[in-house]
mmCIF file of C-alpha atoms in Angstrom:
data_model
loop_
_atom_site.group_PDB
_atom_site.id
_atom_site.type_symbol
_atom_site.label_atom_id
_atom_site.label_comp_id
_atom_site.label_asym_id
_atom_site.label_seq_id
_atom_site.Cartn_x
_atom_site.Cartn_y
_atom_site.Cartn_z
ATOM 1 C CA UNK H 51 0.000 0.000 0.000
ATOM 2 C CA UNK H 52 1.333 3.411 -0.967
ATOM 3 C CA UNK H 53 0.805 6.418 1.279
ATOM 4 C CA UNK H 54 1.357 10.118 0.686
ATOM 5 C CA UNK H 55 2.297 12.227 3.705
ATOM 6 C CA UNK H 56 1.729 15.971 3.584
ATOM 7 C CA UNK H 57 2.652 18.466 6.283
ATOM 8 C CA UNK H 58 1.139 21.559 7.848
ATOM 9 C CA UNK H 59 2.613 24.888 6.852
ATOM 10 C CA UNK H 60 2.557 28.346 8.356
ATOM 11 C CA UNK H 61 2.673 31.190 5.845
ATOM 12 C CA UNK H 62 3.370 34.928 5.990
ATOM 13 C CA UNK H 63 5.478 34.753 9.194
ATOM 14 C CA UNK H 64 4.589 38.282 10.247
ATOM 15 C CA UNK H 65 5.561 40.760 7.504
ATOM 16 C CA UNK H 66 6.299 38.114 4.850
ATOM 17 C CA UNK H 67 2.827 38.364 3.323
ATOM 18 C CA UNK H 68 2.243 35.753 0.596
ATOM 19 C CA UNK H 69 5.951 34.908 0.341
ATOM 20 C CA UNK H 70 7.409 33.417 3.566
ATOM 21 C CA UNK H 71 6.424 29.951 4.766
ATOM 22 C CA UNK H 72 7.582 27.210 7.132
ATOM 23 C CA UNK H 73 6.852 23.471 7.035
ATOM 24 C CA UNK H 74 5.981 21.874 10.389
ATOM 25 C CA UNK H 75 5.799 18.226 11.449
ATOM 26 C CA UNK H 76 2.003 18.044 11.822
ATOM 27 C CA UNK H 77 0.889 15.780 8.996
ATOM 28 C CA UNK H 78 -1.947 14.100 7.108
ATOM 29 C CA UNK H 79 -1.639 10.752 5.355
ATOM 30 C CA UNK H 80 -3.656 9.275 2.490
ATOM 31 C CA UNK H 81 -3.401 5.733 1.146
ATOM 32 C CA UNK H 82 -4.024 5.250 -2.566
ATOM 33 C CA UNK H 83 -4.205 2.556 -5.205
ATOM 34 C CA UNK H 84 -5.528 2.203 -8.742
ATOM 35 C CA UNK H 85 -9.208 1.361 -9.090
ATOM 36 C CA UNK H 86 -11.880 0.921 -11.745
ATOM 37 C CA UNK H 87 -13.713 3.933 -10.299
ATOM 38 C CA UNK H 88 -13.179 6.647 -7.724
ATOM 39 C CA UNK H 89 -13.506 5.400 -4.162
ATOM 40 C CA UNK H 90 -13.099 7.861 -1.283
ATOM 41 C CA UNK H 91 -12.869 6.276 2.143
ATOM 42 C CA UNK H 92 -12.740 7.884 5.568
ATOM 43 C CA UNK H 93 -13.352 11.466 4.460
ATOM 44 C CA UNK H 94 -15.813 13.880 6.034
ATOM 45 C CA UNK H 95 -19.107 13.811 4.152
ATOM 46 C CA UNK H 96 -18.358 17.266 2.670
ATOM 47 C CA UNK H 97 -15.354 15.821 0.836
ATOM 48 C CA UNK H 98 -16.547 12.270 0.199
ATOM 49 C CA UNK H 99 -17.460 12.880 -3.447
ATOM 50 C CA UNK H 100 -14.754 13.411 -6.112
ATOM 51 C CA UNK H 101 -16.090 16.736 -7.359
ATOM 52 C CA UNK H 102 -15.905 18.199 -3.848
ATOM 53 C CA UNK H 103 -12.511 16.721 -2.952
ATOM 54 C CA UNK H 104 -9.505 19.013 -3.490
ATOM 55 C CA UNK H 105 -7.075 16.085 -3.615
ATOM 56 C CA UNK H 106 -8.964 14.596 -6.541
ATOM 57 C CA UNK H 107 -9.206 17.990 -8.277
ATOM 58 C CA UNK H 108 -5.425 18.440 -8.071
ATOM 59 C CA UNK H 109 -4.919 14.807 -9.118
ATOM 60 C CA UNK H 110 -7.028 15.307 -12.248
ATOM 61 C CA UNK H 111 -5.242 18.587 -13.040
ATOM 62 C CA UNK H 112 -1.967 16.733 -13.570
ATOM 63 C CA UNK H 113 -3.557 14.330 -16.064
ATOM 64 C CA UNK H 114 -5.067 17.295 -17.882
ATOM 65 C CA UNK H 115 -1.795 19.267 -18.021
ATOM 66 C CA UNK H 116 0.216 16.251 -19.209
ATOM 67 C CA UNK H 117 -2.543 15.201 -21.623
ATOM 68 C CA UNK H 118 -2.775 11.723 -20.116
ATOM 69 C CA UNK H 119 -5.770 9.422 -19.887
ATOM 70 C CA UNK H 120 -7.301 9.703 -16.428
ATOM 71 C CA UNK H 121 -6.830 6.694 -14.144
ATOM 72 C CA UNK H 122 -9.197 6.236 -11.223
ATOM 73 C CA UNK H 123 -7.992 5.591 -7.698
ATOM 74 C CA UNK H 124 -9.180 4.438 -4.329
ATOM 75 C CA UNK H 125 -8.200 7.145 -1.845
ATOM 76 C CA UNK H 126 -8.316 6.553 1.912
ATOM 77 C CA UNK H 127 -7.787 9.176 4.587
ATOM 78 C CA UNK H 128 -5.489 7.430 7.073
ATOM 79 C CA UNK H 129 -4.286 10.251 9.336
ATOM 80 C CA UNK H 130 -5.960 13.645 9.749
ATOM 81 C CA UNK H 131 -3.971 16.074 11.914
ATOM 82 C CA UNK H 132 -4.106 19.300 9.886
ATOM 83 C CA UNK H 133 -7.325 21.163 10.747
ATOM 84 C CA UNK H 134 -9.324 22.825 7.990
ATOM 85 C CA UNK H 135 -9.504 26.619 7.653
ATOM 86 C CA UNK H 136 -7.124 27.319 10.519
ATOM 87 C CA UNK H 137 -4.177 28.875 8.680
ATOM 88 C CA UNK H 138 -2.060 25.714 8.637
ATOM 89 C CA UNK H 139 -2.100 25.057 4.904
ATOM 90 C CA UNK H 140 -4.869 22.462 4.755
ATOM 91 C CA UNK H 141 -5.705 23.307 1.131
ATOM 92 C CA UNK H 142 -2.038 23.247 0.114
ATOM 93 C CA UNK H 143 -1.753 19.868 1.823
ATOM 94 C CA UNK H 144 -4.592 18.480 -0.302
ATOM 95 C CA UNK H 145 -3.301 20.033 -3.523
ATOM 96 C CA UNK H 146 0.221 18.672 -3.094
ATOM 97 C CA UNK H 147 -1.143 15.261 -2.085
ATOM 98 C CA UNK H 148 -3.183 15.064 -5.277
ATOM 99 C CA UNK H 149 -0.257 16.091 -7.485
ATOM 100 C CA UNK H 150 2.147 13.637 -5.830
ATOM 101 C CA UNK H 151 -0.350 10.803 -6.186
ATOM 102 C CA UNK H 152 -0.902 11.594 -9.878
ATOM 103 C CA UNK H 153 2.838 11.774 -10.443
ATOM 104 C CA UNK H 154 3.290 8.370 -8.799
ATOM 105 C CA UNK H 155 0.485 6.805 -10.854
ATOM 106 C CA UNK H 156 2.015 8.250 -14.038
ATOM 107 C CA UNK H 157 5.468 6.887 -13.289
ATOM 108 C CA UNK H 158 7.084 9.988 -11.749
ATOM 109 C CA UNK H 159 7.053 12.144 -14.865
ATOM 110 C CA UNK H 160 7.220 15.417 -12.876
ATOM 111 C CA UNK H 161 10.274 16.867 -11.175
ATOM 112 C CA UNK H 162 9.957 18.933 -7.990
ATOM 113 C CA UNK H 163 9.875 22.231 -9.852
ATOM 114 C CA UNK H 164 6.996 21.059 -12.057
ATOM 115 C CA UNK H 165 5.147 19.888 -8.958
ATOM 116 C CA UNK H 166 5.780 23.312 -7.418
ATOM 117 C CA UNK H 167 4.557 25.170 -10.529
ATOM 118 C CA UNK H 168 1.335 23.155 -10.763
ATOM 119 C CA UNK H 169 0.617 23.373 -7.039
ATOM 120 C CA UNK H 170 1.236 27.137 -6.948
ATOM 121 C CA UNK H 171 -1.019 27.732 -9.941
ATOM 122 C CA UNK H 172 -3.850 25.779 -8.292
ATOM 123 C CA UNK H 173 -3.362 27.418 -4.871
ATOM 124 C CA UNK H 174 -2.941 30.888 -6.404
ATOM 125 C CA UNK H 175 0.111 31.795 -4.309
ATOM 126 C CA UNK H 176 3.248 29.793 -3.458
ATOM 127 C CA UNK H 177 3.866 30.581 0.219
ATOM 128 C CA UNK H 178 2.253 27.384 1.550
ATOM 129 C CA UNK H 179 3.064 24.907 -1.211
ATOM 130 C CA UNK H 180 6.785 25.828 -1.398
ATOM 131 C CA UNK H 181 7.745 24.752 2.150
ATOM 132 C CA UNK H 182 5.457 21.745 1.837
ATOM 133 C CA UNK H 183 7.198 20.547 -1.333
ATOM 134 C CA UNK H 184 10.781 21.521 -0.536
ATOM 135 C CA UNK H 185 10.642 21.387 3.278
ATOM 136 C CA UNK H 186 11.904 23.880 5.838
ATOM 137 C CA UNK H 187 11.705 27.672 5.647
ATOM 138 C CA UNK H 188 11.181 29.267 2.229
ATOM 139 C CA UNK H 189 10.635 32.583 0.481
ATOM 140 C CA UNK H 190 8.660 32.325 -2.747
ATOM 141 C CA UNK H 191 7.627 34.717 -5.473
ATOM 142 C CA UNK H 192 6.210 34.962 -8.995
ATOM 143 C CA UNK H 193 8.186 36.288 -11.974
ATOM 144 C CA UNK H 194 6.921 34.710 -15.205
ATOM 145 C CA UNK H 195 7.052 31.449 -13.236
ATOM 146 C CA UNK H 196 7.084 30.634 -9.537
ATOM 147 C CA UNK H 197 10.407 30.664 -7.712
ATOM 148 C CA UNK H 198 11.412 29.675 -4.198
ATOM 149 C CA UNK H 199 14.503 30.151 -2.043
ATOM 150 C CA UNK H 200 15.388 27.841 0.859
ATOM 151 C CA UNK H 201 16.261 29.659 4.085
ATOM 152 C CA UNK H 202 17.861 28.502 7.324
ATOM 153 C CA UNK H 203 16.242 28.216 10.757
ATOM 154 C CA UNK H 204 18.273 28.487 13.943
ATOM 155 C CA UNK H 205 18.269 25.361 16.093
ATOM 156 C CA UNK H 206 17.824 27.637 19.123
ATOM 157 C CA UNK H 207 14.268 28.570 18.152
ATOM 158 C CA UNK H 208 11.152 26.783 19.348
ATOM 159 C CA UNK H 209 7.781 26.961 17.610
ATOM 160 C CA UNK H 210 4.296 26.541 19.013
ATOM 161 C CA UNK H 211 0.927 26.746 17.259
ATOM 162 C CA UNK H 212 -2.191 27.788 19.152
ATOM 163 C CA UNK H 213 -5.233 26.460 17.326
ATOM 164 C CA UNK H 214 -8.610 27.939 18.310
ATOM 165 C CA UNK H 215 -11.833 25.914 18.183
ATOM 166 C CA UNK H 216 -13.196 28.016 15.326
ATOM 167 C CA UNK H 217 -12.418 28.224 11.629
ATOM 168 C CA UNK H 218 -11.514 31.290 9.598
ATOM 169 C CA UNK H 219 -12.125 30.914 5.883
ATOM 170 C CA UNK H 220 -9.278 32.243 3.742
ATOM 171 C CA UNK H 221 -11.815 33.995 1.512
ATOM 172 C CA UNK H 222 -13.079 36.003 4.498
ATOM 173 C CA UNK H 223 -9.554 36.716 5.752
ATOM 174 C CA UNK H 224 -8.618 38.072 2.322
ATOM 175 C CA UNK H 225 -11.804 40.083 1.931
ATOM 176 C CA UNK H 226 -10.902 42.378 4.842
ATOM 177 C CA UNK H 227 -7.549 43.396 3.348
ATOM 178 C CA UNK H 228 -7.125 46.784 1.644
ATOM 179 C CA UNK H 229 -7.040 46.732 -2.154
ATOM 180 C CA UNK H 230 -4.439 49.514 -2.300
ATOM 181 C CA UNK H 231 -1.460 50.269 -0.057
ATOM 182 C CA UNK H 232 0.851 53.240 0.374
ATOM 183 C CA UNK H 233 4.508 53.110 -0.667
ATOM 184 C CA UNK H 234 5.608 53.639 2.943
ATOM 185 C CA UNK H 235 3.677 50.522 3.976
ATOM 186 C CA UNK H 236 5.298 48.461 1.214
ATOM 187 C CA UNK H 237 8.745 49.653 2.317
ATOM 188 C CA UNK H 238 7.864 48.909 5.949
ATOM 189 C CA UNK H 239 6.963 45.300 5.184
ATOM 190 C CA UNK H 240 9.861 44.641 2.828
ATOM 191 C CA UNK H 241 12.402 45.858 5.377
ATOM 192 C CA UNK H 242 10.775 44.026 8.279
ATOM 193 C CA UNK H 243 10.507 40.776 6.280
ATOM 194 C CA UNK H 244 14.254 40.861 5.626
ATOM 195 C CA UNK H 245 14.829 41.437 9.335
ATOM 196 C CA UNK H 246 12.528 38.513 10.160
ATOM 197 C CA UNK H 247 14.463 36.177 7.853
ATOM 198 C CA UNK H 248 17.777 37.182 9.421
ATOM 199 C CA UNK H 249 16.341 36.884 12.936
ATOM 200 C CA UNK H 250 15.052 33.368 12.292
ATOM 201 C CA UNK H 251 18.308 32.302 10.644
ATOM 202 C CA UNK H 252 20.388 33.582 13.583
ATOM 203 C CA UNK H 253 17.939 32.736 16.362
ATOM 204 C CA UNK H 254 18.014 36.412 17.347
ATOM 205 C CA UNK H 255 14.849 36.965 19.383
ATOM 206 C CA UNK H 256 15.407 40.697 19.730
ATOM 207 C CA UNK H 257 15.569 41.062 15.940
ATOM 208 C CA UNK H 258 12.519 38.815 15.516
ATOM 209 C CA UNK H 259 10.582 40.997 17.982
ATOM 210 C CA UNK H 260 11.452 44.149 16.083
ATOM 211 C CA UNK H 261 10.811 42.583 12.686
ATOM 212 C CA UNK H 262 7.486 40.855 13.450
ATOM 213 C CA UNK H 263 5.483 44.017 12.822
ATOM 214 C CA UNK H 264 3.232 43.959 9.768
ATOM 215 C CA UNK H 265 0.933 46.562 8.233
ATOM 216 C CA UNK H 266 -0.462 44.656 5.238
ATOM 217 C CA UNK H 267 -2.618 41.909 6.725
ATOM 218 C CA UNK H 268 -2.371 41.293 10.489
ATOM 219 C CA UNK H 269 -4.072 44.519 11.698
ATOM 220 C CA UNK H 270 -7.148 43.581 9.650
ATOM 221 C CA UNK H 271 -7.188 39.852 10.377
ATOM 222 C CA UNK H 272 -6.649 40.041 14.130
ATOM 223 C CA UNK H 273 -10.117 41.574 14.344
ATOM 224 C CA UNK H 274 -11.503 38.262 13.046
ATOM 225 C CA UNK H 275 -9.716 36.140 15.663
ATOM 226 C CA UNK H 276 -11.428 36.360 19.028
ATOM 227 C CA UNK H 277 -8.936 36.013 21.860
ATOM 228 C CA UNK H 278 -5.908 37.008 19.792
ATOM 229 C CA UNK H 279 -5.122 40.047 21.958
ATOM 230 C CA UNK H 280 -4.914 37.846 25.044
ATOM 231 C CA UNK H 281 -2.628 35.360 23.278
ATOM 232 C CA UNK H 282 -0.354 38.179 22.118
ATOM 233 C CA UNK H 283 -0.134 39.385 25.725
ATOM 234 C CA UNK H 284 0.726 35.845 26.871
ATOM 235 C CA UNK H 285 3.534 35.737 24.333
ATOM 236 C CA UNK H 286 4.927 39.095 25.421
ATOM 237 C CA UNK H 287 4.827 38.036 29.078
ATOM 238 C CA UNK H 288 6.914 34.993 28.177
ATOM 239 C CA UNK H 289 9.450 36.839 26.032
ATOM 240 C CA UNK H 290 8.011 35.208 22.905
ATOM 241 C CA UNK H 291 6.719 36.533 19.596
ATOM 242 C CA UNK H 292 3.185 35.877 18.333
ATOM 243 C CA UNK H 293 1.865 36.214 14.784
ATOM 244 C CA UNK H 294 -0.999 34.955 12.646
ATOM 245 C CA UNK H 295 -0.348 31.619 10.956
ATOM 246 C CA UNK H 296 -1.324 32.017 7.324
ATOM 247 C CA UNK H 297 -4.721 33.679 7.126
ATOM 248 C CA UNK H 298 -5.648 32.466 10.640
ATOM 249 C CA UNK H 299 -7.309 31.502 12.871
ATOM 250 C CA UNK H 300 -4.236 29.715 14.291
ATOM 251 C CA UNK H 301 -1.553 31.835 15.927
ATOM 252 C CA UNK H 302 2.145 30.980 15.699
ATOM 253 C CA UNK H 303 4.453 31.584 18.647
ATOM 254 C CA UNK H 304 8.254 31.739 18.377
ATOM 255 C CA UNK H 305 10.625 31.652 21.335
ATOM 256 C CA UNK H 306 14.159 30.649 22.244
ATOM 257 C CA UNK H 307 13.023 28.719 25.311
ATOM 258 C CA UNK H 308 10.479 26.048 26.197
ATOM 259 C CA UNK H 309 7.122 27.637 27.035
ATOM 260 C CA UNK H 310 4.320 26.197 29.136
ATOM 261 C CA UNK H 311 1.354 28.156 27.797
ATOM 262 C CA UNK H 312 -2.360 27.393 27.668
ATOM 263 C CA UNK H 313 -5.289 29.539 26.636
ATOM 264 C CA UNK H 314 -8.945 28.655 27.220
ATOM 265 C CA UNK H 315 -9.980 25.731 24.980
ATOM 266 C CA UNK H 316 -7.402 26.433 22.283
ATOM 267 C CA UNK H 317 -5.233 23.472 21.269
ATOM 268 C CA UNK H 318 -1.576 24.272 21.934
ATOM 269 C CA UNK H 319 0.951 22.171 19.999
ATOM 270 C CA UNK H 320 4.746 22.256 20.045
ATOM 271 C CA UNK H 321 5.935 21.819 16.460
ATOM 272 C CA UNK H 322 9.263 21.116 14.827
ATOM 273 C CA UNK H 323 10.494 22.096 11.393
ATOM 274 C CA UNK H 324 10.055 19.393 8.745
ATOM 275 C CA UNK H 325 12.944 19.695 6.319
ATOM 276 C CA UNK H 326 11.910 16.885 4.021
ATOM 277 C CA UNK H 327 8.553 18.119 2.746
ATOM 278 C CA UNK H 328 5.724 15.945 1.428
ATOM 279 C CA UNK H 329 6.564 12.463 0.155
ATOM 280 C CA UNK H 330 5.199 9.033 -0.745
ATOM 281 C CA UNK H 331 6.198 5.823 0.981
ATOM 282 C CA UNK H 332 5.141 2.188 0.847
ATOM 283 C CA UNK H 333 3.752 0.365 3.852
#
């Protein structure tokens, strides 16, 4: 039995809007095999039909792009750890899973860059799919095609995700953002994003604290995340840095020490960097 493992990702990382992303060791797994028809096993009823399943949509996209005859599969959800609509890359996880499965069925005709290009085009932005495909900490951008750069993460840093019991749809989180920004705000975020990258690479908490500030998305999205002000205060009291993971509702906390933090009924998870990215293995 072949299984695809895909990981959770946290995008933006403060001021790195739509470009910075980190792959964490929270994962989903899906078993797959060829079949005479589509069979979806173990999925929530909302995703139990092929036309409503993002993995299948991405799977079919590969066959369409490569002009190959579609082959049906039996797809079984084996492990489900990445929550939906929480800012941990659940859609990217499904998209990459579907592409990797299609590539395996077709005899591995895609290299990693092709997988990255297809996944980014489906997702619409590369900040989640890049770390998921290549592993680790990445900065990605679009210039005729999608590009990504691997970055380093200091071993001194510790990461924690605080997952609230409520969803935040990406469409809603994007709808509250301004359609136009001032040049000074663009300069602010560019400079702070560079500082954030350097701070994470060096494990420099003081630089991370200074660089975490964002003016493009967090001020608007925090209003959609009830309890976020209290979590930010908790982080500050523990000499840690807090930011929105992706579009939310999850918050990401970075520190250089082990933190014992709880907040109401939020799920608090210590996470490690996954440097290998999504892959397929046989069981």
